[in-house]
Amino acid sequence: MFAYTIRRLLTSIPILAVASFIVFWLVSISADPVQEKYGARNPPVPKAVFDTEYRRLGLKDGFFEQYWNWLKGLVVHGDFGPSINQTTHINAEISGRLGTTLRLIFIAMLVALILAVATGVFSAIRQYSKMDYTLTFVGFLFLSMPTFWIAVLLKDAAVRYNEATGTTTFFTLGEKTPGVELHGWALVTDIAGHMALPTASLALITYAAWSRFQRASMLEVLNSDYIRLARAKGLPWRKVLVKHALRTALIPMVTVSALTIAALIGGAVITETVYQWNGMGKFLINSIVIRDRNAILAWLMLAGFFVVVGNLVADLLYAVLDPRIRYE
Amino acid sequence: MSERTVTPPAPPPRPPGPGQRVEREFTIKERSQARLVVTRFLRHRLAVASLLGLILIALTSFVGIRFAHSYLLTDQPGSIKPRLSNPFGTDDIGRDYFARVLRGAQQSIKVALIVALLATGIGAPYGAISGFLGGRVDAIMMRICDVLLTLPLLVVAGALAGGSRGTILTVALILGLLGWVVNARLVRGVVLSLREQEFIEAARALGGGTLRIVFRHLLPNAAGAIIVQATLDIATAILAEAALSFLGLGVQSPDTSLGLLVNEARPAVETRPWLFYFPGLMIIAIALCVNFVGDGLRDALDPRQTRQRQ
């Protein structure tokens, strides 16, 4: 298993390398950041400023040289390169924000998984019951709902509740209370309070598709012969469900949820925007608006990295859940 | 009992004589594959209702909008509540909101169709060729998919569309040109099982080339999965375009889209809730209908997935 993990990590390096090249190419043809920043100014910016900026950002070189230098900086020094904004340091920005966003994605994923498994399994056991139809419909509803809409809706509801009760039961802005130094338990509850609504928004959008898969895979398992055998030899229904059916039915979920990580990252950007978090989402939007090439590249490379890691974790979990799979 | 409908064998052809009609008490008529699919689809009531809903929305937003107010010109002096002449009210500078929501729906439908066409048009042949050829070619083609799958679609599309000062067409092209990977993987999966069947072997024995086998034999037989995936693409594309426009990276003012409308309505959600609810509900209505139609199509086209009652 350890050897397999190492091998998988090694094979993901070329994938990330090719991804980096594609991303670099796409981002570099999409706009010229210096032109965007200084091109439309009045009075016109002297040409010397353009030259200095092009040189500072390394945009004077040929395309492949640019890419090579960027890759070298990233691999050798772990440096994402200079920002178009002289006062912004991309590495520092990211290290300050990454944790916030990963926290949101991770917890939302966990909540979504629990919701999906619970509703999916329940629907499958009570197939064609009223509850099954209701859950299915609710699932479809969330599947068709834009992330930003449910986020704004929840936020608005929370604001109304706060106003009606005259309390601050729900935190609707930011990832933590600004301007206060909190420690220990107070910090944890503060962060948890701020996370509640964004996590709920992201999890509700995500669970819907997953619960459809969970229902399908549970149904397939429940219709299989070995479940009939387990029942026939007199095992209690509850034990059959939990020990025999659920464990098998969870296996496809691992793959499905790993494939959704990229979508979750996109969803996190939207959720953070609505709740005005100071996370990776805001950093991305700002960078796109000012065409900060290196920042966008850094963002995409990190996203790619986490998707690859997520897929690896899924493959390893697969082996844990399915004893037939052995990685040599 | 399974809901699977078995096609009865066709009766032996019996050429009727001149002026003589074959009259039998029990006539067995062969039902074509298409007819079977339609019958199965019609049995799914929610899907049929959703299809009608979609047609209604499409007609209203493409044809009906001509009879509504202008979506660009000021109609009222200020923002007013929904009333008979402006059923969705007016926005903050007095433009008729019904017309703006319809314009948004129009945009969503356009994007969705372009994306679905592109994703299917690229993804399906790509996946079929990859699966059919197998071996090293397949491995390389699938690694390319892996690379694209590591990149979050919404983020890449936002980064590209944000730089191009997007019109609806750029957004659609970007989403379509990046989003075909899922289709490719799905079709490849179907083709992997199809290519082992006798009819492919026969086609090959008769000297059919790769392209001929892929386009004449494999793709038509994978049509069910392809169509279902295309409807899912439509729903995804609508939500993605809305999200991009919401983030300010998609369609730009003065033109509008449903996502942009929701974004503009964000500060007014408490004071003028209609500005927030109508475009949002429109997105949900379209996406929900598309998803239900997709569900119905899946049941109709892919009998293996039909629910089995015990």
mmCIF file of C-alpha atoms in Angstrom, chain A residues 7-268:
data_model
loop_
_atom_site.group_PDB
_atom_site.id
_atom_site.type_symbol
_atom_site.label_atom_id
_atom_site.label_comp_id
_atom_site.label_asym_id
_atom_site.label_seq_id
_atom_site.Cartn_x
_atom_site.Cartn_y
_atom_site.Cartn_z
ATOM 1 C CA ARG A 7 3.842 5.304 -7.161
ATOM 2 C CA ARG A 8 0.526 7.121 -7.492
ATOM 3 C CA LEU A 9 2.087 10.335 -6.216
ATOM 4 C CA LEU A 10 4.850 9.985 -8.798
ATOM 5 C CA THR A 11 2.442 9.378 -11.673
ATOM 6 C CA SER A 12 0.449 12.452 -10.728
ATOM 7 C CA ILE A 13 3.511 14.637 -11.270
ATOM 8 C CA PRO A 14 3.356 14.465 -15.087
ATOM 9 C CA ILE A 15 -0.388 15.106 -14.950
ATOM 10 C CA LEU A 16 0.166 18.221 -12.891
ATOM 11 C CA ALA A 17 3.016 19.273 -15.175
ATOM 12 C CA VAL A 18 0.888 19.015 -18.306
ATOM 13 C CA ALA A 19 -1.970 20.749 -16.497
ATOM 14 C CA SER A 20 0.403 23.561 -15.560
ATOM 15 C CA PHE A 21 1.432 23.983 -19.177
ATOM 16 C CA ILE A 22 -2.156 24.102 -20.438
ATOM 17 C CA VAL A 23 -3.151 26.542 -17.743
ATOM 18 C CA PHE A 24 -0.118 28.715 -18.370
ATOM 19 C CA TRP A 25 -0.883 28.818 -22.059
ATOM 20 C CA LEU A 26 -4.601 29.566 -21.590
ATOM 21 C CA VAL A 27 -4.008 32.287 -19.038
ATOM 22 C CA SER A 28 -1.220 33.931 -21.034
ATOM 23 C CA ILE A 29 -3.291 34.168 -24.213
ATOM 24 C CA SER A 30 -6.379 35.427 -22.395
ATOM 25 C CA ALA A 31 -5.071 38.916 -21.542
ATOM 26 C CA ASP A 32 -2.026 41.126 -21.128
ATOM 27 C CA PRO A 33 -1.999 42.179 -17.463
ATOM 28 C CA VAL A 34 0.263 45.210 -17.891
ATOM 29 C CA GLN A 35 -1.822 46.540 -20.754
ATOM 30 C CA GLU A 36 -4.944 45.978 -18.631
ATOM 31 C CA LYS A 37 -3.450 47.874 -15.727
ATOM 32 C CA TYR A 38 -1.840 50.834 -17.454
ATOM 33 C CA GLY A 39 -3.211 50.792 -21.001
ATOM 34 C CA ALA A 40 -6.364 52.830 -20.474
ATOM 35 C CA ARG A 41 -4.987 55.480 -18.119
ATOM 36 C CA ASN A 42 -5.295 59.156 -18.718
ATOM 37 C CA PRO A 43 -2.795 60.840 -18.883
ATOM 38 C CA PRO A 44 -1.077 57.941 -20.660
ATOM 39 C CA VAL A 45 1.505 56.034 -18.654
ATOM 40 C CA PRO A 46 5.067 56.524 -20.024
ATOM 41 C CA LYS A 47 6.460 53.677 -22.021
ATOM 42 C CA ALA A 48 9.285 53.223 -19.536
ATOM 43 C CA VAL A 49 6.762 52.070 -16.920
ATOM 44 C CA PHE A 50 5.501 49.430 -19.302
ATOM 45 C CA ASP A 51 9.050 48.244 -19.932
ATOM 46 C CA THR A 52 9.863 48.008 -16.233
ATOM 47 C CA GLU A 53 6.675 46.136 -15.529
ATOM 48 C CA TYR A 54 7.149 43.703 -18.407
ATOM 49 C CA ARG A 55 10.701 43.051 -17.183
ATOM 50 C CA ARG A 56 9.664 42.640 -13.538
ATOM 51 C CA LEU A 57 6.974 40.127 -14.487
ATOM 52 C CA GLY A 58 9.273 38.396 -16.963
ATOM 53 C CA LEU A 59 6.885 39.008 -19.862
ATOM 54 C CA LYS A 60 9.663 40.131 -22.207
ATOM 55 C CA ASP A 61 10.819 36.563 -22.807
ATOM 56 C CA GLY A 62 9.461 34.109 -25.332
ATOM 57 C CA PHE A 63 6.527 31.947 -24.297
ATOM 58 C CA PHE A 64 8.465 28.782 -23.561
ATOM 59 C CA GLU A 65 11.145 30.674 -21.660
ATOM 60 C CA GLN A 66 8.432 32.338 -19.585
ATOM 61 C CA TYR A 67 6.892 28.993 -18.823
ATOM 62 C CA TRP A 68 10.249 27.433 -17.975
ATOM 63 C CA ASN A 69 11.175 30.253 -15.609
ATOM 64 C CA TRP A 70 7.817 30.106 -13.933
ATOM 65 C CA LEU A 71 8.016 26.327 -13.514
ATOM 66 C CA LYS A 72 11.574 26.552 -12.215
ATOM 67 C CA GLY A 73 10.590 29.169 -9.655
ATOM 68 C CA LEU A 74 7.686 27.012 -8.526
ATOM 69 C CA VAL A 75 9.512 23.694 -8.328
ATOM 70 C CA VAL A 76 12.906 24.867 -7.049
ATOM 71 C CA HIS A 77 11.929 27.718 -4.758
ATOM 72 C CA GLY A 78 8.243 27.028 -4.208
ATOM 73 C CA ASP A 79 7.660 30.557 -5.452
ATOM 74 C CA PHE A 80 4.529 31.389 -7.440
ATOM 75 C CA GLY A 81 6.173 34.443 -8.976
ATOM 76 C CA PRO A 82 5.570 38.182 -8.707
ATOM 77 C CA SER A 83 2.105 39.698 -8.641
ATOM 78 C CA ILE A 84 1.016 42.457 -10.987
ATOM 79 C CA ASN A 85 0.302 44.400 -7.821
ATOM 80 C CA GLN A 86 3.713 45.413 -6.459
ATOM 81 C CA THR A 87 2.499 45.296 -2.838
ATOM 82 C CA THR A 88 0.935 41.840 -3.126
ATOM 83 C CA HIS A 89 3.021 38.795 -2.334
ATOM 84 C CA ILE A 90 1.301 35.785 -3.834
ATOM 85 C CA ASN A 91 2.838 33.141 -1.573
ATOM 86 C CA ALA A 92 1.996 35.123 1.549
ATOM 87 C CA GLU A 93 -1.564 35.748 0.373
ATOM 88 C CA ILE A 94 -2.098 32.065 -0.264
ATOM 89 C CA SER A 95 -0.615 30.801 2.967
ATOM 90 C CA GLY A 96 -2.837 33.202 4.875
ATOM 91 C CA ARG A 97 -6.003 32.134 3.063
ATOM 92 C CA LEU A 98 -5.631 28.493 2.100
ATOM 93 C CA GLY A 99 -6.525 27.087 5.518
ATOM 94 C CA THR A 100 -9.770 29.042 5.650
ATOM 95 C CA THR A 101 -10.976 27.682 2.340
ATOM 96 C CA LEU A 102 -9.785 24.110 2.864
ATOM 97 C CA ARG A 103 -11.629 24.096 6.185
ATOM 98 C CA LEU A 104 -14.831 25.102 4.431
ATOM 99 C CA ILE A 105 -14.460 22.543 1.652
ATOM 100 C CA PHE A 106 -13.511 19.708 3.957
ATOM 101 C CA ILE A 107 -16.300 20.204 6.473
ATOM 102 C CA ALA A 108 -18.886 20.819 3.757
ATOM 103 C CA MET A 109 -17.802 17.617 2.055
ATOM 104 C CA LEU A 110 -18.134 15.701 5.298
ATOM 105 C CA VAL A 111 -21.603 17.092 6.009
ATOM 106 C CA ALA A 112 -22.680 16.436 2.428
ATOM 107 C CA LEU A 113 -21.440 12.835 2.628
ATOM 108 C CA ILE A 114 -23.340 12.159 5.833
ATOM 109 C CA LEU A 115 -26.493 13.744 4.409
ATOM 110 C CA ALA A 116 -26.143 11.878 1.129
ATOM 111 C CA VAL A 117 -25.570 8.489 2.728
ATOM 112 C CA ALA A 118 -28.405 8.967 5.188
ATOM 113 C CA THR A 119 -30.990 10.116 2.645
ATOM 114 C CA GLY A 120 -29.794 7.773 -0.095
ATOM 115 C CA VAL A 121 -29.891 4.699 2.104
ATOM 116 C CA PHE A 122 -33.223 5.662 3.581
ATOM 117 C CA SER A 123 -34.719 6.207 0.113
ATOM 118 C CA ALA A 124 -33.415 2.860 -1.050
ATOM 119 C CA ILE A 125 -34.768 0.933 1.923
ATOM 120 C CA ARG A 126 -38.173 2.570 1.630
ATOM 121 C CA GLN A 127 -38.234 2.560 -2.148
ATOM 122 C CA TYR A 128 -41.406 4.081 -3.646
ATOM 123 C CA SER A 129 -42.647 5.222 -0.251
ATOM 124 C CA LYS A 130 -43.896 8.778 0.232
ATOM 125 C CA MET A 131 -40.661 9.592 2.011
ATOM 126 C CA ASP A 132 -38.627 8.253 -0.918
ATOM 127 C CA TYR A 133 -40.504 10.463 -3.371
ATOM 128 C CA THR A 134 -40.137 13.483 -1.122
ATOM 129 C CA LEU A 135 -36.412 12.966 -0.635
ATOM 130 C CA THR A 136 -35.935 12.373 -4.343
ATOM 131 C CA PHE A 137 -37.787 15.547 -5.193
ATOM 132 C CA VAL A 138 -35.839 17.571 -2.626
ATOM 133 C CA GLY A 139 -32.642 16.099 -4.059
ATOM 134 C CA PHE A 140 -33.612 17.179 -7.567
ATOM 135 C CA LEU A 141 -34.507 20.617 -6.249
ATOM 136 C CA PHE A 142 -31.069 21.150 -4.703
ATOM 137 C CA LEU A 143 -29.473 19.654 -7.800
ATOM 138 C CA SER A 144 -31.133 22.372 -9.862
ATOM 139 C CA MET A 145 -30.390 25.218 -7.481
ATOM 140 C CA PRO A 146 -27.520 27.601 -8.127
ATOM 141 C CA THR A 147 -25.030 27.672 -5.251
ATOM 142 C CA PHE A 148 -25.122 31.449 -5.011
ATOM 143 C CA TRP A 149 -28.892 31.533 -4.790
ATOM 144 C CA ILE A 150 -29.165 29.172 -1.843
ATOM 145 C CA ALA A 151 -26.246 30.960 -0.159
ATOM 146 C CA VAL A 152 -27.942 34.362 -0.468
ATOM 147 C CA LEU A 153 -31.239 32.834 0.605
ATOM 148 C CA LEU A 154 -29.777 31.299 3.762
ATOM 149 C CA LYS A 155 -27.896 34.484 4.525
ATOM 150 C CA ASP A 156 -31.037 36.577 4.137
ATOM 151 C CA ALA A 157 -33.024 34.196 6.343
ATOM 152 C CA ALA A 158 -30.315 34.364 9.004
ATOM 153 C CA VAL A 159 -30.226 38.162 8.885
ATOM 154 C CA ARG A 160 -34.004 38.303 9.260
ATOM 155 C CA TYR A 161 -33.869 35.879 12.180
ATOM 156 C CA ASN A 162 -31.179 37.932 13.871
ATOM 157 C CA GLU A 163 -33.194 41.098 13.404
ATOM 158 C CA ALA A 164 -36.429 39.520 14.594
ATOM 159 C CA THR A 165 -34.905 38.142 17.778
ATOM 160 C CA GLY A 166 -32.508 41.013 18.321
ATOM 161 C CA THR A 167 -29.616 38.592 18.718
ATOM 162 C CA THR A 168 -26.633 37.543 16.678
ATOM 163 C CA THR A 169 -27.434 33.864 16.577
ATOM 164 C CA PHE A 170 -26.001 33.543 13.084
ATOM 165 C CA PHE A 171 -22.847 35.094 11.762
ATOM 166 C CA THR A 172 -23.415 36.154 8.177
ATOM 167 C CA LEU A 173 -20.253 38.059 7.308
ATOM 168 C CA GLY A 174 -16.632 37.045 7.198
ATOM 169 C CA GLU A 175 -14.815 33.930 8.335
ATOM 170 C CA LYS A 176 -14.230 35.226 11.875
ATOM 171 C CA THR A 177 -15.047 38.215 14.041
ATOM 172 C CA PRO A 178 -12.704 40.961 12.857
ATOM 173 C CA GLY A 179 -10.534 43.033 15.152
ATOM 174 C CA VAL A 180 -10.771 40.715 18.152
ATOM 175 C CA GLU A 181 -7.980 38.463 19.366
ATOM 176 C CA LEU A 182 -9.601 35.233 20.412
ATOM 177 C CA HIS A 183 -7.881 32.208 21.861
ATOM 178 C CA GLY A 184 -8.691 28.635 22.698
ATOM 179 C CA TRP A 185 -12.318 27.651 22.939
ATOM 180 C CA ALA A 186 -13.613 31.129 22.123
ATOM 181 C CA LEU A 187 -11.713 31.064 18.837
ATOM 182 C CA VAL A 188 -13.082 27.640 17.955
ATOM 183 C CA THR A 189 -16.697 28.617 18.603
ATOM 184 C CA ASP A 190 -16.241 31.884 16.745
ATOM 185 C CA ILE A 191 -14.890 30.123 13.683
ATOM 186 C CA ALA A 192 -17.523 27.402 13.895
ATOM 187 C CA GLY A 193 -20.264 30.023 14.148
ATOM 188 C CA HIS A 194 -19.027 31.783 11.050
ATOM 189 C CA MET A 195 -18.721 28.497 9.209
ATOM 190 C CA ALA A 196 -22.252 27.256 9.867
ATOM 191 C CA LEU A 197 -24.109 28.998 7.055
ATOM 192 C CA PRO A 198 -21.478 28.762 4.292
ATOM 193 C CA THR A 199 -20.939 25.094 5.094
ATOM 194 C CA ALA A 200 -24.675 24.456 5.007
ATOM 195 C CA SER A 201 -24.993 26.187 1.616
ATOM 196 C CA LEU A 202 -22.149 24.262 0.064
ATOM 197 C CA ALA A 203 -23.160 20.948 1.618
ATOM 198 C CA LEU A 204 -26.796 21.206 0.504
ATOM 199 C CA ILE A 205 -25.783 21.812 -3.100
ATOM 200 C CA THR A 206 -23.275 18.978 -3.017
ATOM 201 C CA TYR A 207 -25.258 16.280 -1.227
ATOM 202 C CA ALA A 208 -28.057 16.241 -3.807
ATOM 203 C CA ALA A 209 -26.144 14.520 -6.599
ATOM 204 C CA TRP A 210 -24.405 12.196 -4.178
ATOM 205 C CA SER A 211 -27.617 10.999 -2.567
ATOM 206 C CA ARG A 212 -28.926 9.965 -6.013
ATOM 207 C CA PHE A 213 -25.832 7.795 -6.431
ATOM 208 C CA GLN A 214 -26.115 6.421 -2.931
ATOM 209 C CA ARG A 215 -29.738 5.481 -3.507
ATOM 210 C CA ALA A 216 -28.898 3.727 -6.782
ATOM 211 C CA SER A 217 -25.954 1.812 -5.380
ATOM 212 C CA MET A 218 -27.864 0.794 -2.243
ATOM 213 C CA LEU A 219 -30.769 -0.428 -4.378
ATOM 214 C CA GLU A 220 -28.426 -2.484 -6.482
ATOM 215 C CA VAL A 221 -26.903 -4.074 -3.408
ATOM 216 C CA LEU A 222 -30.264 -4.726 -1.771
ATOM 217 C CA ASN A 223 -31.420 -6.566 -4.899
ATOM 218 C CA SER A 224 -28.381 -8.818 -4.928
ATOM 219 C CA ASP A 225 -28.271 -12.471 -4.025
ATOM 220 C CA TYR A 226 -25.944 -12.281 -1.070
ATOM 221 C CA ILE A 227 -28.341 -9.985 0.759
ATOM 222 C CA ARG A 228 -31.132 -12.458 0.130
ATOM 223 C CA LEU A 229 -28.839 -15.161 1.497
ATOM 224 C CA ALA A 230 -28.036 -13.132 4.597
ATOM 225 C CA ARG A 231 -31.760 -12.683 5.196
ATOM 226 C CA ALA A 232 -32.443 -16.338 4.481
ATOM 227 C CA LYS A 233 -29.976 -17.548 7.036
ATOM 228 C CA GLY A 234 -31.875 -15.508 9.600
ATOM 229 C CA LEU A 235 -29.775 -12.449 10.219
ATOM 230 C CA PRO A 236 -31.709 -9.517 11.626
ATOM 231 C CA TRP A 237 -32.623 -6.911 8.991
ATOM 232 C CA ARG A 238 -30.718 -4.144 10.755
ATOM 233 C CA LYS A 239 -27.549 -6.172 10.805
ATOM 234 C CA VAL A 240 -27.918 -7.082 7.139
ATOM 235 C CA LEU A 241 -28.339 -3.434 6.259
ATOM 236 C CA VAL A 242 -25.459 -2.060 8.249
ATOM 237 C CA LYS A 243 -22.916 -4.847 8.002
ATOM 238 C CA HIS A 244 -23.616 -6.351 4.615
ATOM 239 C CA ALA A 245 -25.392 -3.841 2.424
ATOM 240 C CA LEU A 246 -24.097 -0.464 3.512
ATOM 241 C CA ARG A 247 -20.448 -1.340 3.360
ATOM 242 C CA THR A 248 -20.717 -2.486 -0.231
ATOM 243 C CA ALA A 249 -23.011 0.364 -1.206
ATOM 244 C CA LEU A 250 -20.531 2.932 0.086
ATOM 245 C CA ILE A 251 -17.819 1.917 -2.364
ATOM 246 C CA PRO A 252 -19.125 3.762 -5.455
ATOM 247 C CA MET A 253 -19.672 6.856 -3.302
ATOM 248 C CA VAL A 254 -15.946 7.143 -2.733
ATOM 249 C CA THR A 255 -15.300 7.528 -6.448
ATOM 250 C CA VAL A 256 -18.235 9.837 -6.985
ATOM 251 C CA SER A 257 -17.252 12.182 -4.195
ATOM 252 C CA ALA A 258 -13.622 12.254 -5.339
ATOM 253 C CA LEU A 259 -14.756 13.257 -8.824
ATOM 254 C CA THR A 260 -16.733 16.146 -7.360
ATOM 255 C CA ILE A 261 -13.823 17.782 -5.547
ATOM 256 C CA ALA A 262 -13.163 20.116 -8.470
ATOM 257 C CA ALA A 263 -16.794 21.209 -8.477
ATOM 258 C CA LEU A 264 -16.662 21.732 -4.710
ATOM 259 C CA ILE A 265 -13.730 24.086 -5.143
ATOM 260 C CA GLY A 266 -15.792 26.137 -7.593
ATOM 261 C CA GLY A 267 -18.718 26.099 -5.183
ATOM 262 C CA ALA A 268 -16.474 27.281 -2.354
#
